[in-house]
Amino acid sequence: ELQKKNEWIELFDLCIAGSCKPAFMLDPYLQLFRVNMQDGSLKNTDGIYDIDALGPNGAEEFLKIGKVFQGGNWQHLHKMLGIKSGDEILYVGDHLYADVLRSKRTLGWRSVFIMPELEEEIRVFDDSLPLRSQIEGLRRMRDELGTKAEQIRFSGDQNDPLVQRTLQELEEDDDIIKKTLSLMLEQWHASFHPIWGAMFNAGYQDSRFAFYVENYACLYTSRASNLGLNSRSRSFRTTMEAVPHDKILAHSDVLLDTSDPWQDY
């Protein structure tokens, strides 16, 4: 019965409980204890020194004695797994700071961020694509109005009543679109959450949450079991990043003007 109770342990090479994250990734002096699975008692170990004392296969021999531990720090984990650098570890966690940010920034571990809300976020995003397309279209229209107004200011006589009226009309049109966009953006965010809006966006920009996920999580998914849908040989590759001017030129209706804007000055 005890074996059946603890059979889940056989799925792992080693188990560490009570690791005190994020101190586990920061404090090299935390003590490692071995857990007695019969009665739950703890036995003190000398960690790395015990492993080294067991010879060339010290880590393997150390784990044969027992592979369930409490406490310790990243040095013990690296030593028991026989790894030389942090990028050999893929760390899966659901806390953006204690798991993903700290493990990546301090130890260079590969990281997977578990975000249970992601499935609903994706579903709502997909349902809201028509509204998002309208918002993007109106924003491009504002850019076109602004460009048109600039052309008139540079080429026309600012004292000409016709020029002044045209600029006034463009400004009024822009104001109408701006107010419409404000309502549509509010509606778009409310479709995700009536108060907080979309998790990955703040207004038209990426949220702070999105910044940390993108910069510190190698992968992110809604549940750890999703990794089981892929073989151990699967490679994950980043998408091609683009800065703002790349995104502008990516639109099929945008033409690149290669003329020298200063040649007439």
Coordinates of C-alpha atoms in Angstrom, one line a residue:
E1 CA 0.0 0.0 0.0
L2 CA 2.9 2.4 0.8
Q3 CA 4.4 1.6 -2.6
K4 CA 1.1 2.4 -4.3
K5 CA 0.8 5.6 -2.4
N6 CA 4.3 6.8 -3.5
E7 CA 4.4 5.3 -7.0
W8 CA 4.3 8.7 -8.6
I9 CA 7.9 9.2 -7.5
E10 CA 9.0 6.6 -10.1
L11 CA 8.1 9.1 -12.8
F12 CA 10.9 11.4 -11.7
D13 CA 14.7 11.1 -11.5
L14 CA 14.6 13.2 -8.2
C15 CA 12.0 15.2 -6.2
I16 CA 12.6 18.3 -4.2
A17 CA 10.0 19.6 -1.8
G18 CA 10.0 22.8 0.3
S19 CA 12.6 24.4 -2.0
C20 CA 11.8 28.0 -0.7
K21 CA 11.7 29.6 -4.1
P22 CA 13.1 32.0 -5.1
A23 CA 15.8 31.5 -2.4
F24 CA 16.5 28.1 -4.0
M25 CA 17.9 30.0 -7.0
L26 CA 19.7 32.7 -5.1
D27 CA 21.2 31.3 -1.8
P28 CA 24.1 28.9 -2.3
Y29 CA 24.2 28.1 1.5
L30 CA 20.7 26.5 1.8
Q31 CA 21.0 23.0 3.3
L32 CA 19.8 19.8 1.5
F33 CA 17.8 17.2 3.5
R34 CA 16.9 13.7 2.4
V35 CA 13.2 12.7 3.1
N36 CA 12.5 9.3 4.6
M37 CA 9.5 8.1 2.7
Q38 CA 8.5 5.6 5.4
D39 CA 7.9 8.2 8.1
G40 CA 8.4 11.6 6.5
S41 CA 11.5 12.4 8.7
L42 CA 14.4 14.4 7.4
K43 CA 18.1 13.5 7.4
N44 CA 20.8 16.0 7.0
T45 CA 23.2 15.7 4.0
D46 CA 26.4 17.4 3.1
G47 CA 25.1 17.8 -0.4
I48 CA 27.8 18.3 -3.0
Y49 CA 30.5 17.0 -0.6
D50 CA 28.6 13.7 -0.2
I51 CA 28.2 13.4 -4.0
D52 CA 31.9 14.0 -4.6
A53 CA 32.9 11.6 -1.9
L54 CA 31.0 8.7 -3.7
G55 CA 33.4 8.8 -6.6
P56 CA 33.0 9.3 -10.4
N57 CA 29.4 8.2 -10.4
G58 CA 28.7 10.0 -7.2
A59 CA 25.4 11.6 -8.3
E60 CA 24.0 8.2 -9.4
E61 CA 25.1 6.5 -6.1
F62 CA 23.7 9.4 -4.1
L63 CA 20.3 9.1 -5.6
K64 CA 20.2 5.3 -5.1
I65 CA 20.1 6.0 -1.4
G66 CA 17.0 8.1 -1.9
K67 CA 15.8 10.6 -4.4
V68 CA 13.3 12.7 -2.4
F69 CA 14.7 15.8 -0.8
Q70 CA 13.7 19.0 1.0
G71 CA 15.3 22.4 0.7
G72 CA 18.8 22.7 -0.9
N73 CA 19.7 25.1 -3.7
W74 CA 20.4 25.1 -7.4
Q75 CA 24.0 23.8 -7.0
H76 CA 22.6 20.6 -5.5
L77 CA 20.2 20.2 -8.4
H78 CA 22.9 20.7 -11.0
K79 CA 25.2 18.3 -9.3
M80 CA 22.6 15.5 -8.9
L81 CA 21.5 15.9 -12.5
G82 CA 25.1 16.0 -13.7
I83 CA 24.7 19.2 -15.8
K84 CA 27.3 21.8 -16.4
S85 CA 25.3 24.9 -17.3
G86 CA 21.8 26.3 -16.6
D87 CA 20.6 26.1 -20.2
E88 CA 20.4 22.3 -19.9
I89 CA 17.4 22.7 -17.6
L90 CA 13.9 23.4 -18.8
Y91 CA 12.0 24.8 -15.8
V92 CA 8.2 24.7 -15.8
G93 CA 6.4 27.1 -13.4
D94 CA 3.3 29.2 -13.0
H95 CA 4.7 32.1 -11.1
L96 CA 6.1 34.8 -13.3
Y97 CA 8.6 36.2 -10.8
A98 CA 9.5 33.3 -8.5
D99 CA 9.6 30.7 -11.3
V100 CA 10.2 32.3 -14.7
L101 CA 12.0 35.6 -14.2
R102 CA 14.3 34.5 -11.4
S103 CA 15.3 31.2 -12.9
K104 CA 16.1 32.8 -16.3
R105 CA 17.8 36.0 -15.1
T106 CA 19.9 34.4 -12.3
L107 CA 20.7 30.9 -13.6
G108 CA 20.1 31.0 -17.3
W109 CA 17.6 28.1 -17.1
R110 CA 15.2 27.5 -20.1
S111 CA 11.7 28.3 -18.9
V112 CA 8.1 27.4 -19.5
F113 CA 5.5 29.7 -18.1
I114 CA 2.2 28.0 -17.2
M115 CA -0.7 30.4 -17.7
P116 CA -4.1 28.7 -17.1
E117 CA -6.0 31.8 -18.4
L118 CA -4.3 31.5 -21.8
E119 CA -6.9 29.2 -23.4
E120 CA -9.8 31.7 -22.6
E121 CA -7.6 34.6 -23.7
I122 CA -7.0 33.0 -27.1
R123 CA -10.6 32.1 -27.5
V124 CA -11.8 35.7 -26.8
F125 CA -9.0 37.1 -29.1
D126 CA -10.2 34.9 -31.9
D127 CA -13.8 35.9 -31.4
S128 CA -12.8 39.6 -31.3
L129 CA -10.8 39.6 -34.5
P130 CA -13.4 41.4 -36.6
L131 CA -13.5 44.2 -34.0
R132 CA -9.7 44.3 -33.8
S133 CA -9.5 44.6 -37.6
Q134 CA -11.9 47.6 -37.5
I135 CA -9.7 49.2 -34.9
E136 CA -6.6 48.7 -36.9
G137 CA -8.3 50.0 -40.0
L138 CA -9.4 53.2 -38.3
R139 CA -5.9 53.7 -36.8
R140 CA -4.5 53.5 -40.3
M141 CA -7.1 56.0 -41.4
R142 CA -5.9 58.5 -38.7
D143 CA -2.4 58.0 -40.0
E144 CA -3.5 58.8 -43.5
L145 CA -5.3 61.9 -42.4
G146 CA -2.3 63.0 -40.5
T147 CA 0.0 62.5 -43.5
K148 CA -2.5 64.4 -45.7
A149 CA -2.6 67.3 -43.3
E150 CA 1.2 67.4 -43.2
Q151 CA 1.4 67.5 -47.0
I152 CA -1.0 70.4 -47.1
R153 CA 0.9 72.4 -44.4
F154 CA 4.2 72.0 -46.3
S155 CA 2.8 72.7 -49.8
G156 CA 0.0 75.1 -49.2
D157 CA -0.3 78.7 -48.1
Q158 CA -1.2 78.7 -44.4
N159 CA -3.0 82.0 -44.8
D160 CA -5.2 80.7 -47.6
P161 CA -8.8 80.3 -46.3
L162 CA -9.3 77.2 -48.4
V163 CA -6.2 75.6 -46.9
Q164 CA -7.3 76.6 -43.4
R165 CA -10.7 75.1 -44.0
T166 CA -9.3 71.9 -45.4
L167 CA -7.0 71.5 -42.4
Q168 CA -9.9 72.2 -40.0
E169 CA -12.0 69.5 -41.7
L170 CA -9.2 67.0 -41.5
E171 CA -8.8 67.8 -37.8
E172 CA -12.5 67.4 -37.2
D173 CA -12.5 64.0 -39.0
D174 CA -9.5 62.9 -37.0
D175 CA -11.3 63.9 -33.7
I176 CA -14.4 61.9 -34.7
I177 CA -12.3 58.8 -35.5
K178 CA -10.4 59.2 -32.2
K179 CA -13.6 59.2 -30.2
T180 CA -14.9 56.2 -32.1
L181 CA -11.6 54.3 -31.5
S182 CA -11.8 55.1 -27.8
L183 CA -15.2 53.4 -27.5
M184 CA -14.2 50.4 -29.7
L185 CA -11.0 49.9 -27.8
E186 CA -12.9 49.9 -24.5
Q187 CA -15.3 47.3 -26.0
W188 CA -12.4 45.2 -27.2
H189 CA -10.7 45.1 -23.8
A190 CA -14.0 44.5 -22.0
S191 CA -14.6 41.4 -24.1
F192 CA -11.6 39.8 -22.2
H193 CA -12.4 41.2 -18.8
P194 CA -14.9 44.0 -17.8
I195 CA -12.3 45.6 -15.5
W196 CA -8.8 44.4 -16.3
G197 CA -9.2 44.0 -20.1
A198 CA -6.8 41.9 -22.1
M199 CA -3.9 40.4 -20.1
F200 CA -1.3 40.9 -22.9
N201 CA -2.3 44.5 -23.8
A202 CA -2.6 47.9 -22.2
G203 CA -4.4 50.2 -24.5
Y204 CA -2.7 49.7 -27.9
Q205 CA 0.6 48.5 -26.5
D206 CA 1.9 45.3 -24.9
S207 CA 1.2 45.2 -21.1
R208 CA 4.0 44.9 -18.6
F209 CA 2.9 41.3 -18.1
A210 CA 3.3 40.6 -21.8
F211 CA 6.8 42.2 -21.6
Y212 CA 8.0 39.8 -19.0
V213 CA 6.4 36.8 -20.6
E214 CA 8.0 37.6 -23.9
N215 CA 11.4 38.4 -22.5
Y216 CA 11.9 35.7 -19.9
A217 CA 9.7 32.7 -20.8
C218 CA 11.2 30.6 -23.5
L219 CA 7.8 29.0 -23.9
Y220 CA 4.4 29.6 -22.5
T221 CA 1.3 27.5 -22.5
S222 CA -2.0 26.9 -20.5
R223 CA -1.0 23.7 -18.8
A224 CA 2.1 21.6 -18.2
S225 CA 0.5 18.5 -19.7
N226 CA 0.6 20.2 -23.2
L227 CA 4.2 19.3 -23.3
G228 CA 3.2 15.7 -23.5
L229 CA 1.6 16.4 -26.9
N230 CA 5.2 16.7 -28.3
S231 CA 8.0 14.2 -28.6
R232 CA 11.3 14.8 -26.7
S233 CA 13.0 15.6 -30.0
R234 CA 10.6 18.5 -30.8
S235 CA 12.4 21.9 -31.3
F236 CA 10.6 25.1 -30.6
R237 CA 11.7 28.2 -32.6
T238 CA 11.0 31.9 -32.0
T239 CA 9.0 33.9 -34.5
M240 CA 10.7 36.6 -36.5
E241 CA 10.6 39.8 -34.5
A242 CA 9.8 43.1 -36.1
V243 CA 10.4 46.7 -35.1
P244 CA 7.7 49.4 -35.8
H245 CA 9.1 50.4 -39.3
D246 CA 9.1 46.7 -40.3
K247 CA 5.5 46.4 -39.4
I248 CA 4.6 49.5 -41.3
L249 CA 6.3 48.2 -44.5
A250 CA 4.8 44.8 -44.1
H251 CA 1.4 46.1 -45.1
S252 CA 0.8 45.4 -48.8
D253 CA -0.7 48.9 -49.4
V254 CA 2.4 50.7 -48.1
L255 CA 4.9 51.9 -50.7
L256 CA 8.5 52.8 -49.8
D257 CA 9.5 56.3 -50.8
T258 CA 13.2 56.2 -51.5
S259 CA 13.6 59.9 -52.5
D260 CA 15.7 62.3 -50.5
P261 CA 13.3 64.4 -48.4
W262 CA 16.0 67.2 -48.0
Q263 CA 16.9 67.6 -51.6
D264 CA 14.7 70.7 -52.0
Y265 CA 16.1 72.5 -49.0

